[in-house]
Amino acid sequence: FQPDLIWFKGRNHGGQNVWIDSVRGTNKNIKSDGNAVEGTTTAFLLSFNPNGFTVGQSGTTNGSGETNVAWCWKAGGAAVANTDGTINTQVSANQRAGFSIVTYTGTGSAATIGHGLGKAPKLIIVKNRTTQQDWFVNNGMILNDLGKYYKLNSSGSSNASDTNVFPNTTPTSTVFSVGTDNAVNGSSDNYVAYVWSEIPGFSQFGYWTGSGTSKGPYIHTGFTPRLIIYRKESDTNWHMLDSKRDSLNPNTAGLDPNLPNAEADDSNLAIDFLSDGF
């Protein structure tokens, strides 16, 4: 398929987590292991293609002899204007898969943002493109604790509470809410939001409580997961495992969304990918 969001990461070399989407353009990149503003280069990605993509000459995506991974999502192709919220947005939405890419310009006043999914989101990630700011993850719908956030680029700020970032308001099938903080809605700053709703058989968002035993809890998803992104509720790094980089159980090939580190074979991260959960 033709992807609309590509998340690149080096495997055998230290390289940043590079996010490029079709709404902002092939030459616009942001990196989830830092808080830098949006960068402009064609070195990472040359084009989104009908059946994939073409990378540039950057060491992050195409260094000689280096191995890499790209996680890809299909949104809705070309963005369309959305006026559902109090801030007008540009949205590329795939309602069937429950994923949309949203761009907007902040006002500095509490606002609602149209997301185009037709179903209430379960996960929202917002990045300021104009001003140096952290990546803010609205996880309140997952933990049933609204007004909270994590930072995707940090191991700290665990389940922090600030309604100036994400108000204590449940997202609807058309909009989600942002406060007045520059992280999500600074006056005249440009933003991108990646928004997921939960689709049975395709995606699931939730939490579990650890047991401290060598064979931990079983988490039911109802389908065979291919990518698992998780973190501990208290301060710790994010982790991600997928069945492409490591097809055997236990899966131990860890990468971190908030770190530029190379892939590590870490038994402490071991997860069994099962037919209907993990």
mmCIF file of C-alpha atoms in Angstrom:
data_model
loop_
_atom_site.group_PDB
_atom_site.id
_atom_site.type_symbol
_atom_site.label_atom_id
_atom_site.label_comp_id
_atom_site.label_asym_id
_atom_site.label_seq_id
_atom_site.Cartn_x
_atom_site.Cartn_y
_atom_site.Cartn_z
ATOM 1 C CA PHE A 1 0.000 0.000 0.000
ATOM 2 C CA GLN A 2 1.025 3.634 -0.218
ATOM 3 C CA PRO A 3 1.917 4.710 3.325
ATOM 4 C CA ASP A 4 0.959 8.088 4.783
ATOM 5 C CA LEU A 5 3.136 7.840 7.888
ATOM 6 C CA ILE A 6 6.566 6.244 7.976
ATOM 7 C CA TRP A 7 8.519 5.891 11.214
ATOM 8 C CA PHE A 8 12.180 5.077 10.454
ATOM 9 C CA LYS A 9 14.713 3.654 12.906
ATOM 10 C CA GLY A 10 18.240 2.315 12.503
ATOM 11 C CA ARG A 11 18.763 -1.195 13.868
ATOM 12 C CA ASN A 12 22.487 -1.996 13.901
ATOM 13 C CA HIS A 13 23.504 1.618 14.380
ATOM 14 C CA GLY A 14 22.540 4.530 16.577
ATOM 15 C CA GLY A 15 20.109 6.652 14.625
ATOM 16 C CA GLN A 16 17.184 8.868 15.478
ATOM 17 C CA ASN A 17 13.516 7.886 15.297
ATOM 18 C CA VAL A 18 12.432 9.809 12.186
ATOM 19 C CA TRP A 19 8.729 10.428 11.459
ATOM 20 C CA ILE A 20 7.624 11.591 8.001
ATOM 21 C CA ASP A 21 4.038 11.827 6.786
ATOM 22 C CA SER A 22 2.282 12.645 3.529
ATOM 23 C CA VAL A 23 0.365 15.598 4.985
ATOM 24 C CA ARG A 24 3.476 17.571 5.962
ATOM 25 C CA GLY A 25 5.429 16.259 2.958
ATOM 26 C CA THR A 26 8.341 13.946 2.157
ATOM 27 C CA ASN A 27 10.905 16.627 3.024
ATOM 28 C CA LYS A 28 9.513 17.385 6.508
ATOM 29 C CA ASN A 29 10.693 15.302 9.447
ATOM 30 C CA ILE A 30 10.328 15.177 13.213
ATOM 31 C CA LYS A 31 12.185 12.888 15.596
ATOM 32 C CA SER A 32 10.572 11.225 18.601
ATOM 33 C CA ASP A 33 13.791 10.851 20.608
ATOM 34 C CA GLY A 34 14.135 14.634 20.946
ATOM 35 C CA ASN A 35 12.160 17.852 21.178
ATOM 36 C CA ALA A 36 13.577 19.622 18.109
ATOM 37 C CA VAL A 37 11.431 21.584 15.689
ATOM 38 C CA GLU A 38 10.486 20.135 12.326
ATOM 39 C CA GLY A 39 13.432 19.624 9.992
ATOM 40 C CA THR A 40 13.527 20.006 6.207
ATOM 41 C CA THR A 41 15.514 17.608 4.030
ATOM 42 C CA THR A 42 15.017 15.023 1.291
ATOM 43 C CA ALA A 43 17.872 12.909 2.647
ATOM 44 C CA PHE A 44 15.553 10.572 4.600
ATOM 45 C CA LEU A 45 12.741 10.027 2.101
ATOM 46 C CA LEU A 46 12.361 10.823 -1.594
ATOM 47 C CA SER A 47 8.808 9.638 -2.232
ATOM 48 C CA PHE A 48 5.722 7.794 -1.051
ATOM 49 C CA ASN A 49 5.001 5.172 -3.720
ATOM 50 C CA PRO A 50 1.842 3.162 -4.586
ATOM 51 C CA ASN A 51 3.439 0.022 -3.111
ATOM 52 C CA GLY A 52 5.928 1.470 -0.632
ATOM 53 C CA PHE A 53 8.459 4.282 -0.554
ATOM 54 C CA THR A 54 11.877 5.395 -1.820
ATOM 55 C CA VAL A 55 14.542 6.433 0.676
ATOM 56 C CA GLY A 56 17.205 9.077 0.210
ATOM 57 C CA GLN A 57 20.919 8.941 1.022
ATOM 58 C CA SER A 58 20.811 9.643 4.755
ATOM 59 C CA GLY A 59 22.697 7.310 7.065
ATOM 60 C CA THR A 60 19.521 7.088 9.132
ATOM 61 C CA THR A 61 17.550 5.424 6.342
ATOM 62 C CA ASN A 62 20.135 4.236 3.818
ATOM 63 C CA GLY A 63 23.642 4.003 5.240
ATOM 64 C CA SER A 64 25.903 1.546 3.459
ATOM 65 C CA GLY A 65 25.636 -1.898 5.063
ATOM 66 C CA GLU A 66 23.323 -0.669 7.805
ATOM 67 C CA THR A 67 20.061 -2.340 8.735
ATOM 68 C CA ASN A 68 16.909 -0.336 9.353
ATOM 69 C CA VAL A 69 13.225 -0.738 10.090
ATOM 70 C CA ALA A 70 10.242 1.301 8.919
ATOM 71 C CA TRP A 71 6.810 1.051 10.520
ATOM 72 C CA CYS A 72 4.151 2.292 8.108
ATOM 73 C CA TRP A 73 0.542 3.407 8.477
ATOM 74 C CA LYS A 74 -2.032 4.141 5.809
ATOM 75 C CA ALA A 75 -4.196 7.180 6.508
ATOM 76 C CA GLY A 76 -6.490 8.700 3.881
ATOM 77 C CA GLY A 77 -4.082 10.007 1.288
ATOM 78 C CA ALA A 78 -4.345 13.685 0.407
ATOM 79 C CA ALA A 79 -5.504 15.797 3.356
ATOM 80 C CA VAL A 80 -8.875 17.547 3.299
ATOM 81 C CA ALA A 81 -10.149 20.543 5.219
ATOM 82 C CA ASN A 82 -11.972 19.718 8.448
ATOM 83 C CA THR A 83 -14.152 22.250 10.284
ATOM 84 C CA ASP A 84 -15.526 20.013 13.052
ATOM 85 C CA GLY A 85 -13.466 21.724 15.768
ATOM 86 C CA THR A 86 -13.048 25.297 16.896
ATOM 87 C CA ILE A 87 -9.694 25.214 15.079
ATOM 88 C CA ASN A 88 -9.849 24.315 11.397
ATOM 89 C CA THR A 89 -7.602 21.369 10.502
ATOM 90 C CA GLN A 90 -6.197 19.496 7.545
ATOM 91 C CA VAL A 91 -6.933 15.788 7.956
ATOM 92 C CA SER A 92 -5.954 12.568 6.243
ATOM 93 C CA ALA A 93 -8.149 9.885 7.822
ATOM 94 C CA ASN A 94 -8.543 6.147 7.385
ATOM 95 C CA GLN A 95 -11.697 5.308 9.334
ATOM 96 C CA ARG A 96 -11.508 1.602 8.502
ATOM 97 C CA ALA A 97 -8.059 1.300 10.072
ATOM 98 C CA GLY A 98 -8.711 3.909 12.773
ATOM 99 C CA PHE A 99 -5.813 6.236 11.985
ATOM 100 C CA SER A 100 -5.595 9.878 11.000
ATOM 101 C CA ILE A 101 -2.970 12.569 10.532
ATOM 102 C CA VAL A 102 -4.038 16.059 11.570
ATOM 103 C CA THR A 103 -2.269 19.385 11.068
ATOM 104 C CA TYR A 104 -3.402 22.692 12.555
ATOM 105 C CA THR A 105 -2.238 26.125 13.671
ATOM 106 C CA GLY A 106 -2.592 26.977 17.349
ATOM 107 C CA THR A 107 -4.559 29.905 18.742
ATOM 108 C CA GLY A 108 -3.429 30.021 22.374
ATOM 109 C CA SER A 109 -7.032 29.555 23.517
ATOM 110 C CA ALA A 110 -8.563 26.238 24.631
ATOM 111 C CA ALA A 111 -9.924 24.535 21.543
ATOM 112 C CA THR A 112 -11.262 21.407 19.903
ATOM 113 C CA ILE A 113 -9.519 19.699 16.982
ATOM 114 C CA GLY A 114 -11.315 17.733 14.260
ATOM 115 C CA HIS A 115 -9.731 14.318 13.648
ATOM 116 C CA GLY A 116 -11.906 12.744 10.934
ATOM 117 C CA LEU A 117 -12.103 9.230 12.359
ATOM 118 C CA GLY A 118 -15.855 9.010 12.956
ATOM 119 C CA LYS A 119 -15.065 7.220 16.227
ATOM 120 C CA ALA A 120 -13.647 8.481 19.508
ATOM 121 C CA PRO A 121 -9.825 8.161 19.628
ATOM 122 C CA LYS A 122 -7.962 5.985 22.118
ATOM 123 C CA LEU A 123 -4.485 7.456 21.526
ATOM 124 C CA ILE A 124 -3.412 10.954 20.467
ATOM 125 C CA ILE A 125 0.177 12.131 19.944
ATOM 126 C CA VAL A 126 0.803 15.857 19.363
ATOM 127 C CA LYS A 127 4.065 17.549 18.300
ATOM 128 C CA ASN A 128 4.766 21.254 17.968
ATOM 129 C CA ARG A 129 6.457 21.734 14.593
ATOM 130 C CA THR A 130 7.439 25.394 14.992
ATOM 131 C CA THR A 131 8.767 25.695 18.545
ATOM 132 C CA GLN A 132 11.071 23.327 20.429
ATOM 133 C CA GLN A 133 8.713 21.186 22.494
ATOM 134 C CA ASP A 134 8.324 17.617 23.737
ATOM 135 C CA TRP A 135 6.013 15.055 22.143
ATOM 136 C CA PHE A 136 2.813 14.885 24.198
ATOM 137 C CA VAL A 137 0.866 11.632 24.369
ATOM 138 C CA ASN A 138 -2.769 11.798 25.469
ATOM 139 C CA ASN A 139 -3.171 8.464 27.259
ATOM 140 C CA GLY A 140 -6.169 9.362 29.417
ATOM 141 C CA MET A 141 -8.561 7.274 27.323
ATOM 142 C CA ILE A 142 -6.381 4.185 27.808
ATOM 143 C CA LEU A 143 -6.035 4.511 31.582
ATOM 144 C CA ASN A 144 -9.542 5.977 32.092
ATOM 145 C CA ASP A 145 -7.860 8.987 33.690
ATOM 146 C CA LEU A 146 -8.436 12.083 31.560
ATOM 147 C CA GLY A 147 -6.246 15.180 31.667
ATOM 148 C CA LYS A 148 -3.030 13.132 31.846
ATOM 149 C CA TYR A 149 -0.101 12.732 29.477
ATOM 150 C CA TYR A 150 3.202 11.028 28.835
ATOM 151 C CA LYS A 151 6.060 12.366 26.740
ATOM 152 C CA LEU A 152 7.029 10.106 23.858
ATOM 153 C CA ASN A 153 10.553 11.547 23.758
ATOM 154 C CA SER A 154 11.186 11.091 27.474
ATOM 155 C CA SER A 155 11.317 8.454 30.187
ATOM 156 C CA GLY A 156 10.051 11.051 32.670
ATOM 157 C CA SER A 157 6.770 12.942 33.127
ATOM 158 C CA SER A 158 4.984 9.690 33.832
ATOM 159 C CA ASN A 159 1.208 10.042 33.673
ATOM 160 C CA ALA A 160 1.582 13.730 34.468
ATOM 161 C CA SER A 161 -1.492 15.880 34.965
ATOM 162 C CA ASP A 162 -1.939 19.236 33.252
ATOM 163 C CA THR A 163 -5.311 20.213 31.848
ATOM 164 C CA ASN A 164 -3.625 23.124 30.058
ATOM 165 C CA VAL A 165 -2.182 20.428 27.788
ATOM 166 C CA PHE A 166 -5.047 17.949 27.480
ATOM 167 C CA PRO A 167 -8.247 19.057 29.252
ATOM 168 C CA ASN A 168 -10.263 16.650 31.346
ATOM 169 C CA THR A 169 -12.583 16.134 28.383
ATOM 170 C CA THR A 170 -13.478 12.897 26.623
ATOM 171 C CA PRO A 171 -12.757 12.952 22.864
ATOM 172 C CA THR A 172 -15.772 12.467 20.642
ATOM 173 C CA SER A 173 -16.268 10.812 17.276
ATOM 174 C CA THR A 174 -15.369 14.130 15.637
ATOM 175 C CA VAL A 175 -13.008 16.131 17.908
ATOM 176 C CA PHE A 176 -10.448 16.026 20.712
ATOM 177 C CA SER A 177 -9.595 18.876 23.063
ATOM 178 C CA VAL A 178 -6.393 20.825 23.632
ATOM 179 C CA GLY A 179 -5.628 23.434 26.263
ATOM 180 C CA THR A 180 -3.596 26.622 26.078
ATOM 181 C CA ASP A 181 -0.111 25.176 26.582
ATOM 182 C CA ASN A 182 2.441 25.856 23.845
ATOM 183 C CA ALA A 183 3.045 22.112 23.660
ATOM 184 C CA VAL A 184 -0.294 21.608 21.907
ATOM 185 C CA ASN A 185 -1.803 25.013 21.080
ATOM 186 C CA GLY A 186 0.582 27.963 21.097
ATOM 187 C CA SER A 187 -0.600 31.027 19.204
ATOM 188 C CA SER A 188 0.430 30.818 15.518
ATOM 189 C CA ASP A 189 2.547 27.689 16.030
ATOM 190 C CA ASN A 190 2.064 24.751 13.661
ATOM 191 C CA TYR A 191 1.254 21.263 14.944
ATOM 192 C CA VAL A 192 0.806 17.692 13.793
ATOM 193 C CA ALA A 193 -1.302 15.118 15.625
ATOM 194 C CA TYR A 194 -1.344 11.377 15.035
ATOM 195 C CA VAL A 195 -4.656 9.939 16.153
ATOM 196 C CA TRP A 196 -5.764 6.335 16.582
ATOM 197 C CA SER A 197 -9.156 4.854 17.399
ATOM 198 C CA GLU A 198 -9.461 1.239 18.472
ATOM 199 C CA ILE A 199 -10.515 -1.144 15.691
ATOM 200 C CA PRO A 200 -11.308 -4.787 16.639
ATOM 201 C CA GLY A 201 -8.969 -7.174 14.864
ATOM 202 C CA PHE A 202 -6.641 -4.340 13.888
ATOM 203 C CA SER A 203 -5.521 -2.354 16.916
ATOM 204 C CA GLN A 204 -5.939 -2.346 20.665
ATOM 205 C CA PHE A 205 -4.852 0.034 23.427
ATOM 206 C CA GLY A 206 -4.807 -0.934 27.087
ATOM 207 C CA TYR A 207 -2.756 -1.695 30.164
ATOM 208 C CA TRP A 208 -1.865 -4.578 32.433
ATOM 209 C CA THR A 209 -0.487 -5.100 35.916
ATOM 210 C CA GLY A 210 2.790 -6.973 36.233
ATOM 211 C CA SER A 211 3.227 -10.087 38.359
ATOM 212 C CA GLY A 212 7.018 -10.073 38.808
ATOM 213 C CA THR A 213 7.116 -13.745 37.766
ATOM 214 C CA SER A 214 9.160 -15.280 34.954
ATOM 215 C CA LYS A 215 5.946 -16.048 33.064
ATOM 216 C CA GLY A 216 3.967 -12.848 33.222
ATOM 217 C CA PRO A 217 0.334 -11.952 32.532
ATOM 218 C CA TYR A 218 -1.449 -12.814 29.290
ATOM 219 C CA ILE A 219 -2.995 -9.831 27.501
ATOM 220 C CA HIS A 220 -5.840 -10.605 25.096
ATOM 221 C CA THR A 221 -6.046 -8.561 21.889
ATOM 222 C CA GLY A 222 -8.303 -10.784 19.778
ATOM 223 C CA PHE A 223 -5.739 -10.859 16.938
ATOM 224 C CA THR A 224 -2.077 -11.636 16.359
ATOM 225 C CA PRO A 225 -0.162 -8.467 17.213
ATOM 226 C CA ARG A 226 2.654 -7.380 14.898
ATOM 227 C CA LEU A 227 3.871 -4.315 16.794
ATOM 228 C CA ILE A 228 3.728 -3.723 20.543
ATOM 229 C CA ILE A 229 4.686 -0.354 22.053
ATOM 230 C CA TYR A 230 4.648 -0.114 25.825
ATOM 231 C CA ARG A 231 6.140 1.510 28.878
ATOM 232 C CA LYS A 232 5.900 1.260 32.642
ATOM 233 C CA GLU A 233 3.500 3.696 34.287
ATOM 234 C CA SER A 234 6.307 5.222 36.364
ATOM 235 C CA ASP A 235 9.473 6.797 34.934
ATOM 236 C CA THR A 236 11.115 4.462 32.417
ATOM 237 C CA ASN A 237 11.930 4.259 28.730
ATOM 238 C CA TRP A 238 9.382 3.364 26.107
ATOM 239 C CA HIS A 239 9.946 0.018 24.367
ATOM 240 C CA MET A 240 8.781 -1.518 21.129
ATOM 241 C CA LEU A 241 8.931 -5.026 19.738
ATOM 242 C CA ASP A 242 7.633 -6.339 16.435
ATOM 243 C CA SER A 243 7.324 -9.726 14.767
ATOM 244 C CA LYS A 244 9.230 -8.684 11.623
ATOM 245 C CA ARG A 245 12.566 -7.926 13.286
ATOM 246 C CA ASP A 246 12.223 -10.962 15.576
ATOM 247 C CA SER A 247 9.849 -13.710 14.444
ATOM 248 C CA LEU A 248 10.604 -16.112 17.296
ATOM 249 C CA ASN A 249 9.297 -16.309 20.852
ATOM 250 C CA PRO A 250 10.341 -14.954 23.188
ATOM 251 C CA ASN A 251 10.726 -11.743 21.188
ATOM 252 C CA THR A 252 13.608 -9.729 22.649
ATOM 253 C CA ALA A 253 14.647 -7.319 19.843
ATOM 254 C CA GLY A 254 14.021 -4.024 21.603
ATOM 255 C CA LEU A 255 14.038 -0.481 20.262
ATOM 256 C CA ASP A 256 13.064 2.674 22.128
ATOM 257 C CA PRO A 257 10.908 5.479 20.661
ATOM 258 C CA ASN A 258 12.593 7.968 23.010
ATOM 259 C CA LEU A 259 16.206 6.916 22.375
ATOM 260 C CA PRO A 260 18.468 6.843 19.291
ATOM 261 C CA ASN A 261 20.130 3.636 20.493
ATOM 262 C CA ALA A 262 20.738 0.636 18.249
ATOM 263 C CA GLU A 263 18.550 -2.444 18.529
ATOM 264 C CA ALA A 264 19.305 -4.518 21.626
ATOM 265 C CA ASP A 265 18.688 -8.197 22.294
ATOM 266 C CA ASP A 266 17.305 -7.716 25.800
ATOM 267 C CA SER A 267 15.748 -10.628 27.670
ATOM 268 C CA ASN A 268 14.269 -8.157 30.164
ATOM 269 C CA LEU A 269 11.890 -7.055 27.390
ATOM 270 C CA ALA A 270 10.860 -10.581 26.413
ATOM 271 C CA ILE A 271 7.311 -10.921 25.065
ATOM 272 C CA ASP A 272 5.623 -13.930 23.454
ATOM 273 C CA PHE A 273 3.582 -12.935 20.390
ATOM 274 C CA LEU A 274 0.517 -15.213 20.367
ATOM 275 C CA SER A 275 -2.386 -15.857 18.012
ATOM 276 C CA ASP A 276 -4.789 -13.660 19.981
ATOM 277 C CA GLY A 277 -2.611 -11.590 22.287
ATOM 278 C CA PHE A 278 0.758 -11.642 24.025
#
